[in-house]
């Protein structure tokens, strides 16, 4: 039950553009290029200065393990990206990041939280365990490096 009891040694910290180096290293390791879910450095750098965008880095003993990227607009908050290095998985790091996303959104007065996840991604179970439900499907939302496309599920929770 590691994900219900994340290691107390995991530290979550909001970072700006200065956090892009570790974030891109995690991005490269975490996402399988077959699915087209990863963002480029330019995409990340472009969204970071926007109002309501928060990048959170998870570290253990100062070693970067994972990150989340969130955008809040009015009373809605969207989880844009979530990733954990392969060697840091199944220890509750992503759950800690999602729980922080939920707590921060609630604290900021958000009423609707949402995200897109590739149909078939095991992260769907993580989102269900943290209160999200499937509310829609977007056909061919992700395009992998070989051109194959994959549907996205829209998941949401309300307060
Ligand atoms: C999805 C991801 C972020 C999960 O990170 P993590 O730190 O291992 O997640 P947690 O340890 O918090 O897992 C919580 C629960 O989610 C589910 N889960 C997570 N990864 C799973 C997997 N590979 N297979 C099955 N269930 C999984 C389990 O229910 C797990 O609880 P358990 O370990 O007690 O069984 C990580 O595997 C990853 O970076 N994947 C590639 C990027 C990605 O797909 N991101 C999400 C879409 S943007």
GROMACS .gro file of N, CA and C and ligand atoms in nm:
model
  525
    1UNK      N    1   0.083  -0.120   0.000
    1UNK     CA    2   0.000   0.000   0.000
    1UNK      C    3   0.087   0.125   0.000
    2UNK      N    4   0.202   0.118  -0.068
    2UNK     CA    5   0.296   0.228  -0.063
    2UNK      C    6   0.234   0.360  -0.109
    3UNK      N    7   0.143   0.353  -0.207
    3UNK     CA    8   0.092   0.478  -0.261
    3UNK      C    9  -0.001   0.548  -0.162
    4UNK      N   10  -0.057   0.475  -0.065
    4UNK     CA   11  -0.141   0.541   0.034
    4UNK      C   12  -0.055   0.605   0.142
    5UNK      N   13   0.070   0.560   0.154
    5UNK     CA   14   0.160   0.610   0.256
    5UNK      C   15   0.292   0.650   0.193
    6UNK      N   16   0.292   0.762   0.116
    6UNK     CA   17   0.414   0.801   0.047
    6UNK      C   18   0.528   0.822   0.143
    7UNK      N   19   0.649   0.792   0.097
    7UNK     CA   20   0.766   0.806   0.182
    7UNK      C   21   0.777   0.949   0.232
    8UNK      N   22   0.798   0.968   0.364
    8UNK     CA   23   0.813   1.103   0.418
    8UNK      C   24   0.936   1.173   0.362
    9UNK      N   25   1.027   1.096   0.301
    9UNK     CA   26   1.148   1.156   0.247
    9UNK      C   27   1.123   1.227   0.114
   10UNK      N   28   1.004   1.209   0.056
   10UNK     CA   29   0.974   1.276  -0.071
   10UNK      C   30   0.934   1.421  -0.044
   11UNK      N   31   1.006   1.513  -0.106
   11UNK     CA   32   0.980   1.656  -0.088
   11UNK      C   33   0.920   1.711  -0.217
   12UNK      N   34   0.810   1.785  -0.203
   12UNK     CA   35   0.746   1.850  -0.318
   12UNK      C   36   0.775   1.998  -0.313
   13UNK      N   37   0.818   2.052  -0.426
   13UNK     CA   38   0.862   2.191  -0.427
   13UNK      C   39   0.820   2.256  -0.559
   14UNK      N   40   0.757   2.375  -0.549
   14UNK     CA   41   0.724   2.447  -0.672
   14UNK      C   42   0.852   2.503  -0.733
   15UNK      N   43   0.869   2.485  -0.863
   15UNK     CA   44   0.988   2.536  -0.932
   15UNK      C   45   0.942   2.613  -1.055
   16UNK      N   46   1.021   2.709  -1.096
   16UNK     CA   47   0.993   2.783  -1.218
   16UNK      C   48   1.077   2.727  -1.332
   17UNK      N   49   1.115   2.816  -1.421
   17UNK     CA   50   1.196   2.775  -1.536
   17UNK      C   51   1.329   2.713  -1.496
   18UNK      N   52   1.377   2.750  -1.376
   18UNK     CA   53   1.504   2.693  -1.329
   18UNK      C   54   1.492   2.544  -1.305
   19UNK      N   55   1.369   2.492  -1.294
   19UNK     CA   56   1.350   2.349  -1.272
   19UNK      C   57   1.339   2.270  -1.401
   20UNK      N   58   1.354   2.337  -1.515
   20UNK     CA   59   1.330   2.267  -1.642
   20UNK      C   60   1.431   2.156  -1.671
   21UNK      N   61   1.557   2.173  -1.628
   21UNK     CA   62   1.656   2.069  -1.657
   21UNK      C   63   1.617   1.935  -1.594
   22UNK      N   64   1.593   1.930  -1.462
   22UNK     CA   65   1.551   1.801  -1.406
   22UNK      C   66   1.417   1.753  -1.461
   23UNK      N   67   1.326   1.846  -1.488
   23UNK     CA   68   1.195   1.806  -1.541
   23UNK      C   69   1.210   1.740  -1.678
   24UNK      N   70   1.294   1.797  -1.764
   24UNK     CA   71   1.310   1.737  -1.898
   24UNK      C   72   1.383   1.603  -1.891
   25UNK      N   73   1.474   1.589  -1.792
   25UNK     CA   74   1.541   1.459  -1.775
   25UNK      C   75   1.439   1.353  -1.734
   26UNK      N   76   1.348   1.391  -1.642
   26UNK     CA   77   1.242   1.296  -1.601
   26UNK      C   78   1.149   1.268  -1.719
   27UNK      N   79   1.113   1.374  -1.793
   27UNK     CA   80   1.023   1.358  -1.908
   27UNK      C   81   1.080   1.254  -2.006
   28UNK      N   82   1.211   1.265  -2.035
   28UNK     CA   83   1.274   1.174  -2.132
   28UNK      C   84   1.271   1.030  -2.083
   29UNK      N   85   1.292   1.011  -1.952
   29UNK     CA   86   1.296   0.875  -1.897
   29UNK      C   87   1.157   0.817  -1.881
   30UNK      N   88   1.062   0.903  -1.845
   30UNK     CA   89   0.932   0.851  -1.799
   30UNK      C   90   0.837   0.813  -1.912
   31UNK      N   91   0.835   0.894  -2.019
   31UNK     CA   92   0.733   0.873  -2.122
   31UNK      C   93   0.784   0.785  -2.235
   32UNK      N   94   0.704   0.688  -2.272
   32UNK     CA   95   0.735   0.601  -2.386
   32UNK      C   96   0.698   0.677  -2.514
   33UNK      N   97   0.797   0.694  -2.601
   33UNK     CA   98   0.774   0.775  -2.723
   33UNK      C   99   0.666   0.718  -2.813
   34UNK      N  100   0.635   0.589  -2.793
   34UNK     CA  101   0.530   0.527  -2.877
   34UNK      C  102   0.397   0.598  -2.864
   35UNK      N  103   0.375   0.666  -2.751
   35UNK     CA  104   0.241   0.716  -2.723
   35UNK      C  105   0.222   0.866  -2.747
   36UNK      N  106   0.329   0.940  -2.762
   36UNK     CA  107   0.316   1.082  -2.793
   36UNK      C  108   0.260   1.168  -2.681
   37UNK      N  109   0.285   1.127  -2.554
   37UNK     CA  110   0.230   1.203  -2.442
   37UNK      C  111   0.327   1.309  -2.390
   38UNK      N  112   0.457   1.291  -2.414
   38UNK     CA  113   0.558   1.383  -2.358
   38UNK      C  114   0.551   1.519  -2.427
   39UNK      N  115   0.590   1.620  -2.353
   39UNK     CA  116   0.602   1.755  -2.409
   39UNK      C  117   0.748   1.784  -2.439
   40UNK      N  118   0.770   1.876  -2.534
   40UNK     CA  119   0.906   1.922  -2.562
   40UNK      C  120   0.944   2.030  -2.461
   41UNK      N  121   1.074   2.057  -2.454
   41UNK     CA  122   1.122   2.164  -2.367
   41UNK      C  123   1.058   2.298  -2.406
   42UNK      N  124   1.045   2.321  -2.537
   42UNK     CA  125   0.986   2.447  -2.584
   42UNK      C  126   0.841   2.460  -2.539
   43UNK      N  127   0.767   2.349  -2.542
   43UNK     CA  128   0.628   2.353  -2.496
   43UNK      C  129   0.622   2.387  -2.347
   44UNK      N  130   0.709   2.325  -2.269
   44UNK     CA  131   0.711   2.352  -2.124
   44UNK      C  132   0.752   2.496  -2.097
   45UNK      N  133   0.859   2.539  -2.162
   45UNK     CA  134   0.908   2.675  -2.139
   45UNK      C  135   0.803   2.778  -2.180
   46UNK      N  136   0.727   2.745  -2.283
   46UNK     CA  137   0.626   2.838  -2.333
   46UNK      C  138   0.509   2.856  -2.238
   47UNK      N  139   0.472   2.750  -2.168
   47UNK     CA  140   0.353   2.759  -2.082
   47UNK      C  141   0.387   2.810  -1.943
   48UNK      N  142   0.512   2.791  -1.900
   48UNK     CA  143   0.549   2.826  -1.762
   48UNK      C  144   0.521   2.971  -1.722
   49UNK      N  145   0.545   3.068  -1.810
   49UNK     CA  146   0.519   3.207  -1.768
   49UNK      C  147   0.370   3.243  -1.761
   50UNK      N  148   0.284   3.153  -1.809
   50UNK     CA  149   0.141   3.187  -1.813
   50UNK      C  150   0.081   3.190  -1.673
   51UNK      N  151  -0.017   3.277  -1.657
   51UNK     CA  152  -0.085   3.291  -1.528
   51UNK      C  153  -0.149   3.158  -1.488
   52UNK      N  154  -0.131   3.121  -1.362
   52UNK     CA  155  -0.198   3.001  -1.310
   52UNK      C  156  -0.126   2.871  -1.337
   53UNK      N  157  -0.006   2.877  -1.395
   53UNK     CA  158   0.068   2.754  -1.427
   53UNK      C  159   0.169   2.727  -1.316
   54UNK      N  160   0.166   2.604  -1.264
   54UNK     CA  161   0.256   2.565  -1.154
   54UNK      C  162   0.326   2.434  -1.189
   55UNK      N  163   0.458   2.436  -1.178
   55UNK     CA  164   0.541   2.316  -1.199
   55UNK      C  165   0.592   2.273  -1.063
   56UNK      N  166   0.567   2.148  -1.026
   56UNK     CA  167   0.608   2.096  -0.895
   56UNK      C  168   0.703   1.979  -0.915
   57UNK      N  169   0.817   1.986  -0.846
   57UNK     CA  170   0.919   1.880  -0.857
   57UNK      C  171   0.916   1.797  -0.729
   58UNK      N  172   0.921   1.665  -0.745
   58UNK     CA  173   0.931   1.575  -0.630
   58UNK      C  174   1.074   1.523  -0.624
   59UNK      N  175   1.135   1.537  -0.506
   59UNK     CA  176   1.273   1.490  -0.489
   59UNK      C  177   1.283   1.399  -0.368
   60UNK      N  178   1.386   1.318  -0.369
   60UNK     CA  179   1.420   1.235  -0.254
   60UNK      C  180   1.569   1.253  -0.230
   61UNK      N  181   1.604   1.305  -0.113
   61UNK     CA  182   1.744   1.338  -0.085
   61UNK      C  183   1.804   1.423  -0.197
   62UNK      N  184   1.728   1.520  -0.241
   62UNK     CA  185   1.766   1.614  -0.347
   62UNK      C  186   1.776   1.551  -0.487
   63UNK      N  187   1.741   1.423  -0.500
   63UNK     CA  188   1.742   1.358  -0.631
   63UNK      C  189   1.603   1.373  -0.694
   64UNK      N  190   1.592   1.437  -0.812
   64UNK     CA  191   1.462   1.454  -0.875
   64UNK      C  192   1.400   1.319  -0.916
   65UNK      N  193   1.275   1.297  -0.873
   65UNK     CA  194   1.208   1.170  -0.902
   65UNK      C  195   1.088   1.187  -0.993
   66UNK      N  196   1.018   1.301  -0.978
   66UNK     CA  197   0.895   1.317  -1.055
   66UNK      C  198   0.853   1.463  -1.059
   67UNK      N  199   0.750   1.490  -1.137
   67UNK     CA  200   0.699   1.627  -1.144
   67UNK      C  201   0.553   1.628  -1.186
   68UNK      N  202   0.487   1.740  -1.159
   68UNK     CA  203   0.353   1.765  -1.214
   68UNK      C  204   0.351   1.904  -1.272
   69UNK      N  205   0.267   1.923  -1.373
   69UNK     CA  206   0.246   2.055  -1.433
   69UNK      C  207   0.095   2.081  -1.431
   70UNK      N  208   0.057   2.193  -1.372
   70UNK     CA  209  -0.084   2.223  -1.348
   70UNK      C  210  -0.116   2.362  -1.403
   71UNK      N  211  -0.236   2.377  -1.456
   71UNK     CA  212  -0.281   2.511  -1.499
   71UNK      C  213  -0.419   2.537  -1.440
   72UNK      N  214  -0.433   2.651  -1.376
   72UNK     CA  215  -0.562   2.688  -1.316
   72UNK      C  216  -0.616   2.811  -1.386
   73UNK      N  217  -0.743   2.804  -1.422
   73UNK     CA  218  -0.811   2.917  -1.486
   73UNK      C  219  -0.947   2.930  -1.419
   74UNK      N  220  -0.976   3.051  -1.368
   74UNK     CA  221  -1.102   3.074  -1.294
   74UNK      C  222  -1.117   2.965  -1.188
   75UNK      N  223  -1.230   2.894  -1.183
   75UNK     CA  224  -1.247   2.795  -1.077
   75UNK      C  225  -1.220   2.653  -1.126
   76UNK      N  226  -1.139   2.643  -1.236
   76UNK     CA  227  -1.102   2.511  -1.288
   76UNK      C  228  -0.951   2.493  -1.278
   77UNK      N  229  -0.909   2.370  -1.253
   77UNK     CA  230  -0.767   2.341  -1.248
   77UNK      C  231  -0.741   2.212  -1.326
   78UNK      N  232  -0.638   2.216  -1.411
   78UNK     CA  233  -0.609   2.102  -1.500
   78UNK      C  234  -0.471   2.046  -1.471
   79UNK      N  235  -0.464   1.915  -1.457
   79UNK     CA  236  -0.335   1.846  -1.446
   79UNK      C  237  -0.286   1.819  -1.588
   80UNK      N  238  -0.186   1.895  -1.631
   80UNK     CA  239  -0.139   1.885  -1.770
   80UNK      C  240  -0.040   1.770  -1.788
   81UNK      N  241   0.046   1.750  -1.690
   81UNK     CA  242   0.150   1.646  -1.699
   81UNK      C  243   0.178   1.588  -1.562
   82UNK      N  244   0.210   1.461  -1.560
   82UNK     CA  245   0.250   1.393  -1.436
   82UNK      C  246   0.349   1.284  -1.477
   83UNK      N  247   0.465   1.279  -1.414
   83UNK     CA  248   0.563   1.177  -1.452
   83UNK      C  249   0.654   1.145  -1.335
   84UNK      N  250   0.694   1.018  -1.327
   84UNK     CA  251   0.788   0.971  -1.226
   84UNK      C  252   0.891   0.882  -1.297
   85UNK      N  253   1.017   0.903  -1.263
   85UNK     CA  254   1.124   0.820  -1.321
   85UNK      C  255   1.096   0.672  -1.297
   86UNK      N  256   1.130   0.586  -1.390
   86UNK     CA  257   1.102   0.442  -1.371
   86UNK      C  258   1.156   0.388  -1.239
   87UNK      N  259   1.276   0.429  -1.198
   87UNK     CA  260   1.331   0.370  -1.076
   87UNK      C  261   1.265   0.422  -0.948
   88UNK      N  262   1.181   0.526  -0.960
   88UNK     CA  263   1.115   0.581  -0.841
   88UNK      C  264   0.968   0.544  -0.830
   89UNK      N  265   0.923   0.451  -0.915
   89UNK     CA  266   0.778   0.423  -0.923
   89UNK      C  267   0.729   0.328  -0.816
   90UNK      N  268   0.596   0.328  -0.801
   90UNK     CA  269   0.521   0.242  -0.708
   90UNK      C  270   0.562   0.264  -0.563
   91UNK      N  271   0.602   0.389  -0.534
   91UNK     CA  272   0.633   0.428  -0.397
   91UNK      C  273   0.548   0.546  -0.355
   92UNK      N  274   0.445   0.579  -0.434
   92UNK     CA  275   0.354   0.685  -0.395
   92UNK      C  276   0.394   0.825  -0.435
   93UNK      N  277   0.498   0.838  -0.519
   93UNK     CA  278   0.543   0.973  -0.558
   93UNK      C  279   0.434   1.043  -0.640
   94UNK      N  280   0.379   0.975  -0.739
   94UNK     CA  281   0.274   1.037  -0.821
   94UNK      C  282   0.150   1.066  -0.738
   95UNK      N  283   0.118   0.976  -0.647
   95UNK     CA  284   0.001   0.999  -0.561
   95UNK      C  285   0.021   1.125  -0.478
   96UNK      N  286   0.143   1.143  -0.426
   96UNK     CA  287   0.172   1.264  -0.348
   96UNK      C  288   0.156   1.389  -0.435
   97UNK      N  289   0.202   1.382  -0.559
   97UNK     CA  290   0.188   1.497  -0.649
   97UNK      C  291   0.041   1.526  -0.680
   98UNK      N  292  -0.037   1.420  -0.703
   98UNK     CA  293  -0.180   1.441  -0.734
   98UNK      C  294  -0.253   1.493  -0.611
   99UNK      N  295  -0.219   1.440  -0.495
   99UNK     CA  296  -0.284   1.490  -0.373
   99UNK      C  297  -0.250   1.637  -0.348
  100UNK      N  298  -0.126   1.676  -0.380
  100UNK     CA  299  -0.089   1.817  -0.367
  100UNK      C  300  -0.169   1.902  -0.466
  101UNK      N  301  -0.182   1.853  -0.589
  101UNK     CA  302  -0.263   1.921  -0.691
  101UNK      C  303  -0.405   1.943  -0.639
  102UNK      N  304  -0.464   1.839  -0.583
  102UNK     CA  305  -0.601   1.849  -0.533
  102UNK      C  306  -0.610   1.949  -0.417
  103UNK      N  307  -0.516   1.939  -0.323
  103UNK     CA  308  -0.520   2.026  -0.205
  103UNK      C  309  -0.499   2.173  -0.244
  104UNK      N  310  -0.404   2.198  -0.334
  104UNK     CA  311  -0.378   2.336  -0.376
  104UNK      C  312  -0.499   2.393  -0.451
  105UNK      N  313  -0.559   2.310  -0.538
  105UNK     CA  314  -0.674   2.357  -0.614
  105UNK      C  315  -0.791   2.390  -0.521
  106UNK      N  316  -0.813   2.301  -0.426
  106UNK     CA  317  -0.921   2.324  -0.328
  106UNK      C  318  -0.893   2.452  -0.249
  107UNK      N  319  -0.767   2.469  -0.207
  107UNK     CA  320  -0.729   2.587  -0.130
  107UNK      C  321  -0.746   2.716  -0.209
  108UNK      N  322  -0.730   2.707  -0.342
  108UNK     CA  323  -0.742   2.825  -0.427
  108UNK      C  324  -0.886   2.850  -0.471
  109UNK      N  325  -0.978   2.764  -0.426
  109UNK     CA  326  -1.118   2.785  -0.457
  109UNK      C  327  -1.167   2.719  -0.585
  110UNK      N  328  -1.088   2.626  -0.641
  110UNK     CA  329  -1.132   2.556  -0.762
  110UNK      C  330  -1.250   2.465  -0.729
  111UNK      N  331  -1.339   2.449  -0.827
  111UNK     CA  332  -1.453   2.359  -0.809
  111UNK      C  333  -1.450   2.242  -0.905
  112UNK      N  334  -1.366   2.253  -1.008
  112UNK     CA  335  -1.364   2.148  -1.111
  112UNK      C  336  -1.220   2.119  -1.147
  113UNK      N  337  -1.179   1.994  -1.127
  113UNK     CA  338  -1.043   1.949  -1.161
  113UNK      C  339  -1.053   1.851  -1.276
  114UNK      N  340  -0.961   1.863  -1.372
  114UNK     CA  341  -0.970   1.770  -1.485
  114UNK      C  342  -0.833   1.740  -1.544
  115UNK      N  343  -0.829   1.636  -1.628
  115UNK     CA  344  -0.704   1.592  -1.692
  115UNK      C  345  -0.738   1.502  -1.810
  116UNK      N  346  -0.640   1.485  -1.899
  116UNK     CA  347  -0.652   1.388  -2.009
  116UNK      C  348  -0.551   1.278  -1.984
  117UNK      N  349  -0.591   1.155  -2.006
  117UNK     CA  350  -0.498   1.043  -1.993
  117UNK      C  351  -0.523   0.945  -2.108
  118UNK      N  352  -0.415   0.891  -2.160
  118UNK     CA  353  -0.429   0.795  -2.270
  118UNK      C  354  -0.510   0.674  -2.225
  119UNK      N  355  -0.605   0.636  -2.306
  119UNK     CA  356  -0.682   0.517  -2.276
  119UNK      C  357  -0.586   0.398  -2.265
  120UNK      N  358  -0.588   0.329  -2.152
  120UNK     CA  359  -0.498   0.216  -2.132
  120UNK      C  360  -0.378   0.248  -2.046
  121UNK      N  361  -0.355   0.376  -2.016
  121UNK     CA  362  -0.243   0.414  -1.930
  121UNK      C  363  -0.275   0.371  -1.787
  122UNK      N  364  -0.182   0.298  -1.720
  122UNK     CA  365  -0.210   0.257  -1.582
  122UNK      C  366  -0.232   0.374  -1.487
  123UNK      N  367  -0.193   0.495  -1.528
  123UNK     CA  368  -0.219   0.612  -1.444
  123UNK      C  369  -0.369   0.631  -1.419
  124UNK      N  370  -0.453   0.575  -1.506
  124UNK     CA  371  -0.599   0.587  -1.487
  124UNK      C  372  -0.640   0.534  -1.349
  125UNK      N  373  -0.577   0.424  -1.305
  125UNK     CA  374  -0.609   0.367  -1.174
  125UNK      C  375  -0.570   0.463  -1.062
  126UNK      N  376  -0.457   0.528  -1.080
  126UNK     CA  377  -0.411   0.627  -0.980
  126UNK      C  378  -0.513   0.741  -0.969
  127UNK      N  379  -0.560   0.789  -1.085
  127UNK     CA  380  -0.655   0.900  -1.083
  127UNK      C  381  -0.789   0.857  -1.019
  128UNK      N  382  -0.831   0.733  -1.049
  128UNK     CA  383  -0.956   0.686  -0.988
  128UNK      C  384  -0.941   0.677  -0.837
  129UNK      N  385  -0.822   0.633  -0.791
  129UNK     CA  386  -0.799   0.622  -0.646
  129UNK      C  387  -0.795   0.758  -0.579
  130UNK      N  388  -0.769   0.864  -0.656
  130UNK     CA  389  -0.765   0.997  -0.596
  130UNK      C  390  -0.892   1.078  -0.628
  131UNK      N  391  -0.998   1.007  -0.668
  131UNK     CA  392  -1.130   1.069  -0.676
  131UNK      C  393  -1.174   1.116  -0.813
  132UNK      N  394  -1.094   1.088  -0.918
  132UNK     CA  395  -1.134   1.130  -1.052
  132UNK      C  396  -1.220   1.021  -1.118
  133UNK      N  397  -1.310   1.066  -1.203
  133UNK     CA  398  -1.397   0.974  -1.277
  133UNK      C  399  -1.390   1.008  -1.426
  134UNK      N  400  -1.408   0.906  -1.510
  134UNK     CA  401  -1.405   0.929  -1.654
  134UNK      C  402  -1.532   1.003  -1.696
  135UNK      N  403  -1.512   1.117  -1.765
  135UNK     CA  404  -1.628   1.197  -1.807
  135UNK      C  405  -1.633   1.215  -1.959
  136UNK      N  406  -1.532   1.167  -2.030
  136UNK     CA  407  -1.535   1.184  -2.175
  136UNK      C  408  -1.421   1.112  -2.243
  137UNK      N  409  -1.429   1.108  -2.374
  137UNK     CA  410  -1.324   1.043  -2.455
  137UNK      C  411  -1.294   1.131  -2.575
  138UNK      N  412  -1.165   1.151  -2.605
  138UNK     CA  413  -1.124   1.224  -2.725
  138UNK      C  414  -1.052   1.128  -2.817
  139UNK      N  415  -1.111   1.104  -2.932
  139UNK     CA  416  -1.053   1.007  -3.026
  139UNK      C  417  -0.923   1.060  -3.085
  140UNK      N  418  -0.826   0.971  -3.097
  140UNK     CA  419  -0.699   1.002  -3.166
  140UNK      C  420  -0.630   1.127  -3.110
  141UNK      N  421  -0.636   1.144  -2.980
  141UNK     CA  422  -0.583   1.265  -2.915
  141UNK      C  423  -0.430   1.265  -2.912
  142UNK      N  424  -0.372   1.147  -2.891
  142UNK     CA  425  -0.226   1.137  -2.886
  142UNK      C  426  -0.176   1.072  -3.015
  143UNK      N  427  -0.060   1.122  -3.065
  143UNK     CA  428   0.000   1.064  -3.184
  143UNK      C  429   0.145   1.026  -3.152
  144UNK      N  430   0.176   0.898  -3.160
  144UNK     CA  431   0.310   0.850  -3.129
  144UNK      C  432   0.408   0.879  -3.240
  145UNK      N  433   0.535   0.847  -3.215
  145UNK     CA  434   0.641   0.879  -3.311
  145UNK      C  435   0.622   0.807  -3.444
  146UNK      N  436   0.558   0.688  -3.443
  146UNK     CA  437   0.538   0.615  -3.570
  146UNK      C  438   0.403   0.648  -3.634
  147UNK      N  439   0.335   0.750  -3.581
  147UNK     CA  440   0.209   0.795  -3.642
  147UNK      C  441   0.085   0.729  -3.586
  148UNK      N  442   0.103   0.626  -3.502
  148UNK     CA  443  -0.014   0.560  -3.443
  148UNK      C  444  -0.085   0.656  -3.348
  149UNK      N  445  -0.216   0.652  -3.348
  149UNK     CA  446  -0.292   0.743  -3.262
  149UNK      C  447  -0.361   0.667  -3.148
  150UNK      N  448  -0.387   0.739  -3.040
  150UNK     CA  449  -0.447   0.678  -2.920
  150UNK      C  450  -0.552   0.774  -2.865
  151UNK      N  451  -0.662   0.715  -2.817
  151UNK     CA  452  -0.767   0.797  -2.757
  151UNK      C  453  -0.723   0.850  -2.621
  152UNK      N  454  -0.778   0.964  -2.584
  152UNK     CA  455  -0.760   1.016  -2.449
  152UNK      C  456  -0.892   1.006  -2.374
  153UNK      N  457  -0.882   0.972  -2.245
  153UNK     CA  458  -0.997   0.979  -2.157
  153UNK      C  459  -0.990   1.111  -2.083
  154UNK      N  460  -1.101   1.181  -2.073
  154UNK     CA  461  -1.107   1.299  -1.987
  154UNK      C  462  -1.158   1.253  -1.852
  155UNK      N  463  -1.080   1.288  -1.747
  155UNK     CA  464  -1.122   1.251  -1.611
  155UNK      C  465  -1.139   1.380  -1.530
  156UNK      N  466  -1.234   1.378  -1.439
  156UNK     CA  467  -1.263   1.499  -1.362
  156UNK      C  468  -1.313   1.465  -1.223
  157UNK      N  469  -1.297   1.560  -1.133
  157UNK     CA  470  -1.360   1.552  -1.002
  157UNK      C  471  -1.402   1.692  -0.961
  158UNK      N  472  -1.503   1.698  -0.878
  158UNK     CA  473  -1.553   1.827  -0.832
  158UNK      C  474  -1.541   1.836  -0.681
  159UNK      N  475  -1.551   1.957  -0.630
  159UNK     CA  476  -1.556   1.976  -0.484
  159UNK      C  477  -1.695   2.020  -0.446
  160LIG     C1  478   0.183   0.695  -1.404
  160LIG     C2  479   0.301   0.732  -1.314
  160LIG     C3  480   0.308   0.883  -1.301
  160LIG     C4  481   0.276   0.668  -1.175
  160LIG     O1  482   0.381   0.708  -1.087
  160LIG     P1  483   0.407   0.631  -0.947
  160LIG     O2  484   0.484   0.721  -0.858
  160LIG     O3  485   0.463   0.497  -0.974
  160LIG     O4  486   0.258   0.614  -0.892
  160LIG     P2  487   0.215   0.570  -0.742
  160LIG     O5  488   0.325   0.493  -0.677
  160LIG     O6  489   0.165   0.691  -0.673
  160LIG     O7  490   0.095   0.470  -0.778
  160LIG     C5  491  -0.034   0.485  -0.724
  160LIG     C6  492  -0.127   0.377  -0.777
  160LIG     O8  493  -0.148   0.395  -0.917
  160LIG     C7  494  -0.161   0.266  -0.980
  160LIG     N1  495  -0.048   0.245  -1.070
  160LIG     C8  496   0.057   0.328  -1.089
  160LIG     N2  497   0.140   0.276  -1.183
  160LIG     C9  498   0.085   0.158  -1.221
  160LIG    C10  499   0.125   0.058  -1.315
  160LIG     N3  500   0.236   0.069  -1.388
  160LIG     N4  501   0.045  -0.049  -1.330
  160LIG    C11  502  -0.068  -0.062  -1.257
  160LIG     N5  503  -0.112   0.030  -1.165
  160LIG    C12  504  -0.035   0.138  -1.149
  160LIG    C13  505  -0.161   0.166  -0.868
  160LIG     O9  506  -0.296   0.154  -0.823
  160LIG    C14  507  -0.075   0.237  -0.765
  160LIG    O10  508  -0.094   0.190  -0.635
  160LIG     P3  509  -0.009   0.061  -0.580
  160LIG    O11  510   0.137   0.086  -0.611
  160LIG    O12  511  -0.041   0.060  -0.433
  160LIG    O13  512  -0.064  -0.058  -0.655
  160LIG    C15  513   0.435   0.675  -1.371
  160LIG    O14  514   0.418   0.536  -1.397
  160LIG    C16  515   0.481   0.744  -1.498
  160LIG    O15  516   0.555   0.842  -1.493
  160LIG     N6  517   0.435   0.692  -1.616
  160LIG    C17  518   0.476   0.752  -1.743
  160LIG    C18  519   0.418   0.891  -1.761
  160LIG    C19  520   0.266   0.889  -1.756
  160LIG    O16  521   0.201   0.804  -1.815
  160LIG     N7  522   0.207   0.988  -1.683
  160LIG    C20  523   0.063   0.996  -1.662
  160LIG    C21  524  -0.009   1.056  -1.774
  160LIG     S1  525   0.030   1.229  -1.798
   0.00000   0.00000   0.00000
